[in-house]
Coordinates of C-alpha atoms in Angstrom, one line a residue:
M104 CA 42.2 -79.3 22.7
R105 CA 42.0 -79.8 26.5
R106 CA 40.5 -77.1 28.7
P107 CA 43.3 -74.7 29.9
K108 CA 44.1 -74.0 33.5
V109 CA 44.7 -70.4 34.8
L110 CA 46.2 -69.4 38.1
V111 CA 44.9 -66.1 39.5
V112 CA 47.0 -64.6 42.4
D113 CA 45.7 -61.5 44.2
D114 CA 45.5 -60.6 47.9
D115 CA 42.3 -58.6 47.2
A116 CA 39.5 -61.2 47.5
F117 CA 37.0 -59.1 45.6
S118 CA 39.3 -58.4 42.7
R119 CA 40.5 -62.0 42.5
T120 CA 36.9 -63.3 42.5
V121 CA 35.8 -60.9 39.7
V122 CA 38.8 -61.9 37.5
A123 CA 38.1 -65.6 38.1
R124 CA 34.4 -65.2 37.1
K125 CA 35.3 -63.2 34.0
I126 CA 37.6 -66.0 32.6
A127 CA 35.6 -69.0 34.0
K128 CA 34.0 -69.6 30.5
L129 CA 37.5 -69.8 28.9
A130 CA 39.4 -71.9 31.4
D131 CA 39.5 -73.7 34.7
V132 CA 40.6 -71.3 37.4
V133 CA 42.7 -71.8 40.5
E134 CA 42.7 -68.9 43.0
A135 CA 45.5 -68.0 45.4
D136 CA 45.5 -65.2 47.9
D137 CA 49.2 -64.7 48.1
G138 CA 52.5 -65.8 46.5
Q139 CA 53.2 -68.6 49.0
S140 CA 49.8 -70.2 48.3
A141 CA 50.4 -70.0 44.6
L142 CA 53.8 -71.7 44.9
S143 CA 52.3 -74.4 47.1
H144 CA 49.7 -75.2 44.4
L145 CA 52.2 -75.3 41.6
S146 CA 54.5 -77.6 43.6
T147 CA 51.7 -80.2 44.1
S148 CA 49.5 -79.8 41.0
G149 CA 52.1 -79.1 38.3
V150 CA 51.7 -77.0 35.2
V151 CA 49.2 -74.2 34.5
D152 CA 48.7 -72.6 31.1
L153 CA 48.5 -69.0 32.3
A154 CA 49.2 -67.0 35.5
I155 CA 47.5 -63.7 36.3
V156 CA 49.5 -62.0 39.1
D157 CA 48.8 -58.9 41.1
L158 CA 52.0 -56.8 41.4
E159 CA 51.4 -55.3 44.8
M160 CA 51.1 -58.2 47.4
P161 CA 52.5 -58.6 50.9
N162 CA 55.2 -61.1 51.9
I163 CA 56.1 -62.4 48.4
S164 CA 55.6 -59.5 45.9
G165 CA 54.3 -60.0 42.4
V166 CA 57.8 -59.5 40.9
E167 CA 59.4 -62.1 43.3
L168 CA 56.6 -64.6 42.5
I169 CA 57.1 -64.2 38.8
R170 CA 60.8 -64.9 39.2
K171 CA 60.1 -68.0 41.3
I172 CA 57.6 -69.2 38.7
R173 CA 60.1 -68.7 35.9
A174 CA 62.7 -70.7 37.8
Q175 CA 60.5 -73.9 37.5
P176 CA 61.4 -75.8 34.3
A177 CA 57.8 -76.7 33.6
L178 CA 56.7 -73.1 33.8
K179 CA 59.4 -71.4 31.8
H180 CA 57.2 -70.9 28.8
I181 CA 53.8 -70.0 30.2
P182 CA 52.4 -66.5 29.7
I183 CA 52.2 -64.3 32.9
I184 CA 49.9 -61.3 32.9
V185 CA 50.5 -58.7 35.6
L186 CA 47.7 -56.6 37.1
T187 CA 48.8 -53.3 38.6
A188 CA 47.7 -49.8 39.4
N189 CA 51.3 -48.7 39.4
E190 CA 51.9 -46.8 36.2
T191 CA 55.4 -45.8 37.0
R192 CA 58.1 -46.7 34.5
G193 CA 60.1 -48.4 37.1
G194 CA 57.2 -50.6 38.2
L195 CA 56.5 -51.7 34.7
E196 CA 60.1 -52.3 33.9
N197 CA 60.5 -54.5 37.0
A198 CA 57.5 -56.5 35.9
F199 CA 58.9 -57.2 32.4
M200 CA 62.4 -57.8 33.6
S201 CA 61.2 -60.5 36.1
G202 CA 59.4 -62.4 33.3
A203 CA 56.0 -60.9 32.8
T204 CA 54.5 -61.4 29.3
S205 CA 52.1 -58.4 29.5
V206 CA 50.8 -55.8 31.9
L207 CA 47.2 -54.7 32.4
L208 CA 46.5 -51.5 34.4
K209 CA 43.7 -51.3 37.0
P210 CA 40.9 -50.5 36.9
L211 CA 40.4 -53.1 34.1
N212 CA 38.2 -52.7 31.1
W213 CA 36.4 -56.0 31.5
E214 CA 35.3 -56.5 27.9
A215 CA 38.9 -55.9 26.7
F216 CA 40.2 -58.0 29.5
G217 CA 38.2 -61.1 28.5
E218 CA 39.2 -60.7 24.8
H219 CA 42.9 -60.4 25.9
I220 CA 42.7 -63.5 28.0
R221 CA 41.1 -65.5 25.2
H222 CA 43.8 -64.4 22.7
V223 CA 46.6 -65.1 25.1
L224 CA 45.3 -68.6 25.8
E225 CA 45.0 -69.4 22.1
L226 CA 48.5 -68.2 21.4
A227 CA 49.9 -70.0 24.5
Y228 CA 48.3 -73.3 23.4
R229 CA 49.7 -73.0 19.9
A230 CA 53.2 -71.9 20.9
G231 CA 53.3 -74.2 23.8
H232 CA 52.2 -77.2 21.8
M233 CA 54.7 -76.5 19.0
A234 CA 57.5 -75.9 21.5
L235 CA 56.8 -79.0 23.5
H236 CA 55.6 -81.5 20.9
D237 CA 56.9 -83.3 17.9
A238 CA 55.4 -81.9 14.7
L239 CA 55.2 -85.3 12.9
T240 CA 53.8 -87.6 15.5
G241 CA 52.2 -85.1 17.9
L242 CA 54.1 -86.8 20.8
P243 CA 55.8 -84.8 23.5
N244 CA 59.4 -83.8 22.5
R245 CA 62.6 -84.0 24.5
V246 CA 61.8 -80.7 26.3
L247 CA 58.4 -81.8 27.6
L248 CA 59.8 -85.3 28.4
N249 CA 62.4 -83.7 30.6
E250 CA 59.8 -81.6 32.4
R251 CA 57.6 -84.5 33.1
L252 CA 60.5 -86.7 34.2
E253 CA 61.7 -83.9 36.5
H254 CA 58.2 -83.6 38.0
A255 CA 58.0 -87.4 38.6
L256 CA 61.4 -87.4 40.2
N257 CA 60.6 -84.4 42.5
F258 CA 57.0 -85.0 43.4
G259 CA 56.4 -88.7 43.0
N260 CA 55.8 -91.3 45.7
P261 CA 59.2 -92.0 47.3
E262 CA 58.4 -95.7 47.4
S263 CA 57.6 -96.0 43.7
I264 CA 60.0 -96.5 40.7
V265 CA 60.4 -93.9 38.0
A266 CA 61.5 -95.8 34.8
T267 CA 62.8 -94.2 31.7
Y268 CA 62.9 -96.2 28.5
I269 CA 64.9 -95.3 25.3
L270 CA 64.4 -97.2 22.1
D271 CA 65.2 -96.8 18.4
L272 CA 64.0 -98.7 15.4
D273 CA 66.1 -101.4 13.8
Q274 CA 66.1 -101.2 10.0
F275 CA 64.4 -97.8 9.9
K276 CA 67.2 -96.3 7.8
H277 CA 66.7 -99.1 5.3
V278 CA 63.0 -98.3 5.1
N279 CA 63.7 -94.6 4.5
D280 CA 66.4 -95.4 1.9
T281 CA 64.4 -97.9 -0.1
L282 CA 60.7 -96.9 0.3
G283 CA 61.2 -93.2 0.7
H284 CA 60.8 -90.6 3.5
P285 CA 57.0 -90.4 3.2
T286 CA 56.8 -94.1 4.0
G287 CA 59.3 -93.6 6.8
D288 CA 57.2 -90.8 8.2
K289 CA 54.1 -93.0 8.2
L290 CA 56.0 -95.7 9.9
L291 CA 57.1 -93.3 12.7
K292 CA 53.5 -92.2 13.2
M293 CA 52.3 -95.8 13.4
V294 CA 55.0 -96.6 15.9
A295 CA 53.9 -93.6 18.0
D296 CA 50.3 -94.8 17.9
R297 CA 51.3 -98.3 19.1
L298 CA 53.5 -97.0 21.9
Q299 CA 50.7 -94.7 23.2
L300 CA 48.5 -97.8 23.6
I301 CA 51.0 -99.3 26.1
I302 CA 51.0 -96.5 28.6
R303 CA 48.6 -95.1 31.2
S304 CA 47.5 -91.5 31.2
K305 CA 50.0 -90.5 33.9
D306 CA 52.9 -91.9 31.8
T307 CA 54.6 -90.2 28.8
V308 CA 55.7 -91.3 25.3
A309 CA 58.0 -88.9 23.5
R310 CA 59.8 -88.7 20.3
M311 CA 63.4 -87.8 20.9
G312 CA 64.3 -87.2 17.2
G313 CA 64.9 -89.4 14.2
D314 CA 63.8 -92.9 14.9
E315 CA 64.4 -92.6 18.7
F316 CA 61.5 -92.7 21.2
A317 CA 61.3 -92.5 25.0
L318 CA 58.8 -93.6 27.6
V319 CA 58.6 -92.5 31.2
L320 CA 56.7 -94.8 33.6
A321 CA 55.9 -92.4 36.4
D322 CA 55.3 -94.7 39.3
A323 CA 56.0 -98.4 38.8
A324 CA 55.3 -100.5 41.9
Q325 CA 58.0 -103.1 41.3
Q326 CA 60.8 -104.2 39.0
S327 CA 58.6 -106.8 37.3
D328 CA 56.3 -104.0 36.1
V329 CA 59.3 -102.2 34.6
D330 CA 60.4 -105.4 32.7
A331 CA 56.8 -106.2 31.6
V332 CA 56.5 -102.8 29.8
A333 CA 59.9 -103.3 28.1
R334 CA 58.8 -106.7 26.7
R335 CA 55.5 -105.1 25.6
I336 CA 57.4 -102.3 23.8
I337 CA 59.4 -104.8 21.8
E338 CA 56.4 -107.0 21.0
V339 CA 54.2 -104.2 19.7
V340 CA 56.9 -102.4 17.7
S341 CA 58.1 -105.6 16.1
E342 CA 54.7 -106.6 14.6
P343 CA 54.5 -106.1 10.8
Y344 CA 53.1 -102.8 9.5
E345 CA 51.0 -102.4 6.3
I346 CA 51.9 -99.2 4.5
N347 CA 50.7 -98.4 1.1
G348 CA 50.0 -102.0 0.3
R349 CA 53.5 -103.1 1.5
Q350 CA 54.4 -105.1 4.5
V351 CA 57.2 -103.4 6.5
V352 CA 59.0 -105.2 9.4
I353 CA 61.2 -103.5 11.8
G354 CA 62.5 -104.3 15.3
T355 CA 63.6 -102.5 18.4
S356 CA 65.8 -102.8 21.4
V357 CA 65.2 -101.0 24.7
G358 CA 67.4 -99.4 27.3
I359 CA 66.0 -98.8 30.8
A360 CA 67.2 -96.5 33.6
I361 CA 65.3 -96.4 36.9
G362 CA 65.3 -94.1 39.9
R363 CA 63.2 -93.2 42.9
P364 CA 61.7 -89.8 43.8
A365 CA 63.8 -87.8 46.3
Q366 CA 67.0 -89.7 45.3
G367 CA 68.3 -86.5 43.7
L368 CA 68.6 -87.9 40.2
L369 CA 68.3 -85.4 37.3
P370 CA 66.3 -86.2 34.1
D371 CA 69.5 -85.9 32.0
Q372 CA 71.1 -88.6 34.1
L373 CA 68.3 -91.1 33.6
I374 CA 68.1 -90.4 29.9
R375 CA 71.8 -90.8 29.5
N376 CA 71.8 -94.0 31.5
A377 CA 68.9 -95.4 29.4
D378 CA 70.9 -94.6 26.3
V379 CA 73.9 -96.5 27.6
A380 CA 71.6 -99.5 28.5
L381 CA 70.2 -99.3 24.9
Y382 CA 73.6 -99.8 23.5
K383 CA 74.1 -102.8 25.8
A384 CA 70.8 -104.3 24.6
K385 CA 71.9 -103.9 20.9
H386 CA 75.3 -105.3 21.8
E387 CA 73.5 -108.4 23.1
G388 CA 71.8 -109.1 19.8
R389 CA 68.9 -106.6 19.4
G390 CA 65.3 -107.3 20.0
T391 CA 65.9 -107.3 23.7
F392 CA 66.1 -104.9 26.7
S393 CA 68.8 -104.0 29.2
Q394 CA 68.7 -102.0 32.4
F395 CA 71.5 -99.6 33.2
M396 CA 74.2 -100.7 35.6
P397 CA 77.1 -98.5 36.6
E398 CA 79.6 -100.8 34.9
M399 CA 78.0 -100.2 31.5
D400 CA 79.9 -96.9 31.2
A401 CA 83.0 -98.9 30.4
L402 CA 81.1 -100.7 27.6
V403 CA 80.1 -97.3 26.0
K404 CA 83.7 -96.2 26.0
A405 CA 84.8 -99.5 24.5
R406 CA 82.2 -99.1 21.8
G407 CA 83.5 -95.7 20.9
A408 CA 87.0 -97.0 20.6
L409 CA 85.8 -100.0 18.5
E410 CA 84.0 -97.7 16.1
Y411 CA 87.1 -95.6 15.7
D412 CA 89.2 -98.7 14.9
L413 CA 86.5 -100.1 12.6
R414 CA 86.5 -97.0 10.4
K415 CA 90.2 -97.6 9.7
A416 CA 90.1 -101.4 9.4
L417 CA 89.1 -101.8 5.7
T418 CA 91.8 -99.5 4.4
A419 CA 94.3 -101.0 6.8
G420 CA 93.7 -104.5 5.4
E421 CA 92.6 -105.9 8.8
F422 CA 89.6 -108.0 7.5
E423 CA 90.0 -111.7 6.6
L424 CA 87.7 -114.3 5.2
Y425 CA 87.2 -117.7 6.9
Y426 CA 85.5 -120.5 5.0
Q427 CA 83.2 -123.2 6.3
P428 CA 82.7 -126.3 4.2
L429 CA 79.3 -127.3 2.7
I430 CA 78.9 -131.1 2.4
N431 CA 76.7 -132.7 -0.3
L432 CA 74.9 -135.5 1.4
A433 CA 74.5 -137.5 -1.8
D434 CA 78.2 -138.3 -2.1
N435 CA 79.5 -136.9 1.3
R436 CA 81.9 -134.6 -0.6
I437 CA 82.6 -130.9 -0.2
S438 CA 80.3 -128.9 -2.6
G439 CA 81.6 -125.5 -1.6
F440 CA 82.3 -123.1 1.2
E441 CA 80.5 -120.2 2.9
A442 CA 82.7 -117.1 3.2
L443 CA 82.5 -115.6 6.7
I444 CA 84.2 -112.4 7.6
R445 CA 86.6 -111.9 10.5
W446 CA 88.4 -108.8 11.8
R447 CA 92.0 -109.2 12.9
H448 CA 92.3 -106.2 15.2
P449 CA 96.0 -105.2 15.7
E450 CA 95.5 -105.2 19.5
K451 CA 92.4 -107.3 20.3
G452 CA 93.2 -110.2 17.9
L453 CA 90.4 -111.9 16.0
V454 CA 87.1 -110.1 16.4
Q455 CA 83.9 -112.1 15.7
P456 CA 81.3 -110.8 13.2
G457 CA 78.6 -110.7 15.9
V458 CA 80.6 -108.0 17.5
F459 CA 81.5 -105.7 14.6
V460 CA 78.9 -106.4 11.9
P461 CA 76.0 -104.7 13.7
L462 CA 78.2 -101.7 14.4
A463 CA 79.2 -101.6 10.7
E464 CA 75.6 -101.6 9.7
E465 CA 74.8 -98.9 12.2
I466 CA 77.6 -96.5 11.1
G467 CA 77.1 -97.1 7.4
L468 CA 80.3 -99.2 6.7
I469 CA 78.6 -102.5 5.9
V470 CA 78.3 -101.8 2.1
P471 CA 82.0 -101.1 1.4
I472 CA 82.9 -104.1 3.7
G473 CA 80.4 -106.3 1.8
E474 CA 81.8 -105.3 -1.5
W475 CA 85.3 -106.3 -0.3
V476 CA 83.9 -109.7 0.8
V477 CA 82.4 -110.4 -2.6
R478 CA 85.7 -109.5 -4.4
E479 CA 87.9 -111.5 -2.0
A480 CA 85.6 -114.5 -2.0
C481 CA 85.5 -114.6 -5.8
A482 CA 89.3 -114.2 -6.0
M483 CA 89.7 -117.1 -3.5
A484 CA 87.1 -119.5 -5.1
V485 CA 88.7 -119.3 -8.6
Q486 CA 91.7 -121.1 -7.1
W487 CA 89.6 -124.1 -6.1
P488 CA 88.4 -127.0 -8.3
D489 CA 85.7 -126.0 -10.8
N490 CA 83.0 -128.0 -9.1
L491 CA 83.2 -126.0 -5.8
K492 CA 81.1 -122.9 -5.2
V493 CA 81.5 -120.0 -2.7
A494 CA 78.5 -118.6 -0.7
V495 CA 78.5 -114.9 0.4
N496 CA 76.0 -113.3 2.7
I497 CA 74.4 -110.1 1.5
S498 CA 73.2 -107.5 4.0
P499 CA 69.9 -105.7 3.5
A500 CA 71.9 -102.5 3.2
H501 CA 73.3 -103.7 -0.1
F502 CA 69.9 -103.5 -1.7
C503 CA 69.8 -99.8 -0.9
D504 CA 72.8 -99.5 -3.1
T505 CA 72.0 -99.6 -6.8
A506 CA 75.6 -100.6 -7.5
L507 CA 75.2 -104.1 -6.1
V508 CA 74.7 -105.9 -9.4
Q509 CA 77.6 -104.0 -10.9
T510 CA 79.8 -104.8 -7.9
V511 CA 79.1 -108.5 -8.4
M512 CA 79.7 -108.4 -12.1
D513 CA 83.0 -106.5 -11.5
A514 CA 84.1 -109.1 -8.9
L515 CA 83.4 -112.0 -11.3
A516 CA 85.2 -110.3 -14.2
A517 CA 88.2 -109.4 -12.1
S518 CA 88.6 -112.9 -10.7
G519 CA 87.5 -114.9 -13.7
L520 CA 85.1 -117.0 -11.5
A521 CA 82.2 -118.5 -13.4
P522 CA 79.0 -116.9 -12.2
N523 CA 77.3 -120.2 -11.4
R524 CA 80.0 -120.8 -8.8
L525 CA 79.0 -117.7 -6.8
E526 CA 76.0 -118.1 -4.4
L527 CA 74.5 -115.1 -2.7
E528 CA 72.6 -115.7 0.5
I529 CA 69.9 -113.2 1.5
T530 CA 67.5 -113.3 4.4
E531 CA 63.8 -112.6 4.4
T532 CA 64.5 -109.2 5.8
N533 CA 66.0 -108.2 2.5
L534 CA 62.8 -109.0 0.7
L535 CA 60.5 -107.6 3.4
Q536 CA 62.1 -104.1 3.4
N537 CA 62.0 -103.4 -0.3
S538 CA 60.7 -106.4 -2.2
A539 CA 60.3 -104.7 -5.6
A540 CA 63.9 -103.3 -5.8
T541 CA 65.3 -106.4 -4.2
L542 CA 63.6 -108.8 -6.5
S543 CA 64.7 -106.7 -9.5
A544 CA 68.3 -106.9 -8.4
L545 CA 68.0 -110.6 -7.7
H546 CA 66.6 -111.3 -11.2
Q547 CA 69.5 -109.4 -12.8
L548 CA 72.0 -111.4 -10.8
R549 CA 70.3 -114.7 -11.6
D550 CA 70.2 -113.7 -15.3
I551 CA 74.0 -113.6 -15.4
G552 CA 74.1 -117.0 -13.7
V553 CA 74.7 -116.2 -10.0
R554 CA 72.9 -118.6 -7.7
I555 CA 70.6 -117.2 -5.0
A556 CA 69.8 -118.8 -1.7
M557 CA 67.3 -117.8 1.0
D558 CA 69.2 -117.9 4.3
D559 CA 67.8 -118.3 7.9
F560 CA 64.5 -119.6 6.4
G561 CA 61.7 -119.6 8.9
T562 CA 62.8 -116.8 11.1
G563 CA 60.9 -113.9 9.4
Y564 CA 57.5 -113.3 8.0
S565 CA 55.8 -114.3 4.7
S566 CA 58.5 -116.8 3.7
L567 CA 56.2 -118.8 1.5
S568 CA 55.0 -115.7 -0.5
Y569 CA 58.6 -114.8 -1.3
L570 CA 59.4 -118.4 -2.5
Q571 CA 56.6 -117.9 -5.0
S572 CA 57.8 -114.4 -6.1
F573 CA 61.4 -115.5 -6.9
P574 CA 62.9 -118.8 -8.1
F575 CA 65.5 -119.3 -5.4
D576 CA 68.1 -122.0 -6.0
K577 CA 68.4 -123.0 -2.4
I578 CA 66.7 -122.8 1.0
K579 CA 68.9 -122.7 4.1
I580 CA 66.9 -123.6 7.3
D581 CA 67.9 -121.6 10.3
R582 CA 70.2 -123.3 12.8
S583 CA 67.7 -122.7 15.6
F584 CA 65.5 -125.4 14.2
V585 CA 68.4 -127.8 13.6
E586 CA 69.8 -127.6 17.1
K587 CA 66.5 -128.8 18.7
I588 CA 65.7 -131.5 16.1
T589 CA 66.5 -134.5 18.3
E590 CA 64.5 -133.3 21.3
D591 CA 61.7 -131.1 20.1
A592 CA 58.9 -132.6 17.9
N593 CA 57.9 -129.2 16.6
S594 CA 61.5 -128.4 15.4
L595 CA 61.6 -131.8 13.7
N596 CA 58.3 -131.2 11.9
I597 CA 59.5 -127.8 10.7
V598 CA 62.7 -129.3 9.4
R599 CA 60.8 -132.0 7.6
A600 CA 58.3 -129.5 6.1
V601 CA 61.1 -127.3 4.7
A602 CA 62.8 -130.3 3.1
A603 CA 59.6 -131.3 1.4
L604 CA 58.9 -127.7 0.4
A605 CA 62.3 -127.3 -1.2
K606 CA 62.0 -130.6 -3.1
G607 CA 58.5 -129.7 -4.3
L608 CA 59.8 -126.3 -5.6
G609 CA 62.8 -127.8 -7.3
M610 CA 65.3 -126.2 -4.9
S611 CA 68.2 -127.6 -3.0
S612 CA 68.2 -127.4 0.8
T613 CA 70.9 -126.8 3.4
A614 CA 70.8 -127.4 7.1
E615 CA 73.2 -125.2 8.9
G616 CA 74.4 -125.6 12.5
V617 CA 74.8 -129.4 12.4
E618 CA 76.9 -130.3 15.3
T619 CA 76.1 -133.9 16.3
V620 CA 75.9 -137.3 14.6
E621 CA 72.3 -137.6 15.8
Q622 CA 71.4 -134.3 14.1
L623 CA 73.1 -135.4 10.9
A624 CA 71.2 -138.7 10.8
R625 CA 67.8 -136.8 11.2
I626 CA 68.8 -134.3 8.5
K627 CA 69.9 -137.0 6.1
A628 CA 66.7 -139.0 6.7
E629 CA 64.5 -135.9 5.8
G630 CA 66.2 -135.6 2.4
Y631 CA 68.3 -132.5 2.7
T632 CA 70.8 -131.7 0.0
E633 CA 73.6 -130.2 2.1
I634 CA 74.8 -129.7 5.6
Q635 CA 77.0 -127.2 7.2
G636 CA 78.3 -127.1 10.8
Y637 CA 80.9 -127.9 13.4
L638 CA 80.3 -131.6 13.0
V639 CA 82.1 -131.3 9.6
S640 CA 84.4 -128.3 10.3
K641 CA 84.6 -125.0 11.9
P642 CA 85.3 -122.0 9.6
L643 CA 88.8 -122.1 8.4
P644 CA 91.3 -119.4 7.3
A645 CA 92.1 -119.4 3.6
H646 CA 95.4 -121.1 3.8
E647 CA 93.9 -124.1 5.7
V648 CA 91.2 -124.4 3.0
T649 CA 93.9 -124.5 0.4
A650 CA 95.8 -127.2 2.3
M651 CA 92.5 -129.2 2.8
L652 CA 91.7 -129.2 -0.9
R653 CA 95.2 -130.1 -1.8
K654 CA 95.1 -133.1 0.5
L655 CA 91.7 -134.2 -0.9
H656 CA 93.1 -133.9 -4.4
V657 CA 96.0 -136.2 -3.5
R658 CA 93.7 -138.7 -2.0
S659 CA 91.4 -138.8 -5.0
R660 CA 94.3 -139.3 -7.4
A661 CA 95.7 -142.1 -5.2
A662 CA 92.3 -143.8 -5.2

């Protein structure tokens, strides 16, 4: 507990000095001989924990001073003790009506006075800390953040930048749902600890509620300092966490709003602007930061409209599946298709998954949408030749839903598709968030004959350990390695290593994102089983897949 600060205001120098000496063992004391001096101190030095005010003073009276103190946001909650020799009912009522906490009559009983001050300071600390701090993390809450931001905007160096950062945690809901709220609480406390290591003593980290945090950089010298802090936030929050013997991986995106002291900005404006910038950062792919610009307001309105439309899209039948061919490199023939969802908006036309899938995950629609994808893909694939499979991506959110295995079984039964023709693609994030439950579901699916592939291999953590813990049928190397294979030796070495790893573990391997003949030649030389990418075909609507297969069938019969 820090040492409290007490402001003593009395025009009588002897009385003021005696009061100050009596409480010097309990607190640091600031003396003021009139109301104007007291207000000047408060405007430059900020918050005190207790004010002791003489009621009868010239110029600014005690009652008027109390009203002015209460008008300052940072001082709304502090106790104010009035000292007075005025025992009239009107005088006491005026003191309490203006905002006094208690009244002590002169002459003072000094022993009782000291005990009263000690008791008030203890209660003030407890009540003030609870009112202004988050109970779980101990960080300042929204109220205290507002007060500190207001102080920085009103009294900071006019040449400096006041930067407000808003961030929330990607995948936190999944952690809570799969590992339980105690684990989620531990994660929040660990995030809070990491964020506090980033800032200086003059800056503030606050928990806004749920998985949302805020930082205030009180006096950044230049824009590059603001950006550097944002990068550091993303870096430290995204590093893996060890909780109860489990590795938990989350991410974050950051919204920034800046202002300068004396510009007249209000704390609520900066916080709102940072919130808007956070949405922009998420819209750009998460794991990044964005700074507020006035034109971003239009983006927020568009996002609200998109969410409204998305909530109706499934029941309105607006989703479609496109299918991208997978080519077996041994015979250069189609071995299957990956099902990729699209949204045909009645006004906007075809909406790409990168636009609406993150929103669906955020608002809790990804599970019912994913169930529709599994059913639709199975119903489509059963119409193809028996040697062709269909691959479907499974979101981490599906593993929070205990009905996943039953959903797959129902889709297979309804369509009549053989289980070994369905391939479910999961990312490392699925395993990292809840490995025990996820592995259990995967084993059940594999037991009924469904194939399981690890997608985007190499982009997460602990890939190799998960290859040991579950017998995957396939590894799909992420396109980010494939696209640099002809120009970057490191990418080529990773592509080569993954091919060798898959072969050694008895798994097939797919390179996605193959777009050039040169990339194809390298992938083929390294021994990959399959390729997928625009070199072969872009994703196709269902009717074009049907036409393609019909044409191939005619050619094979003619041959």
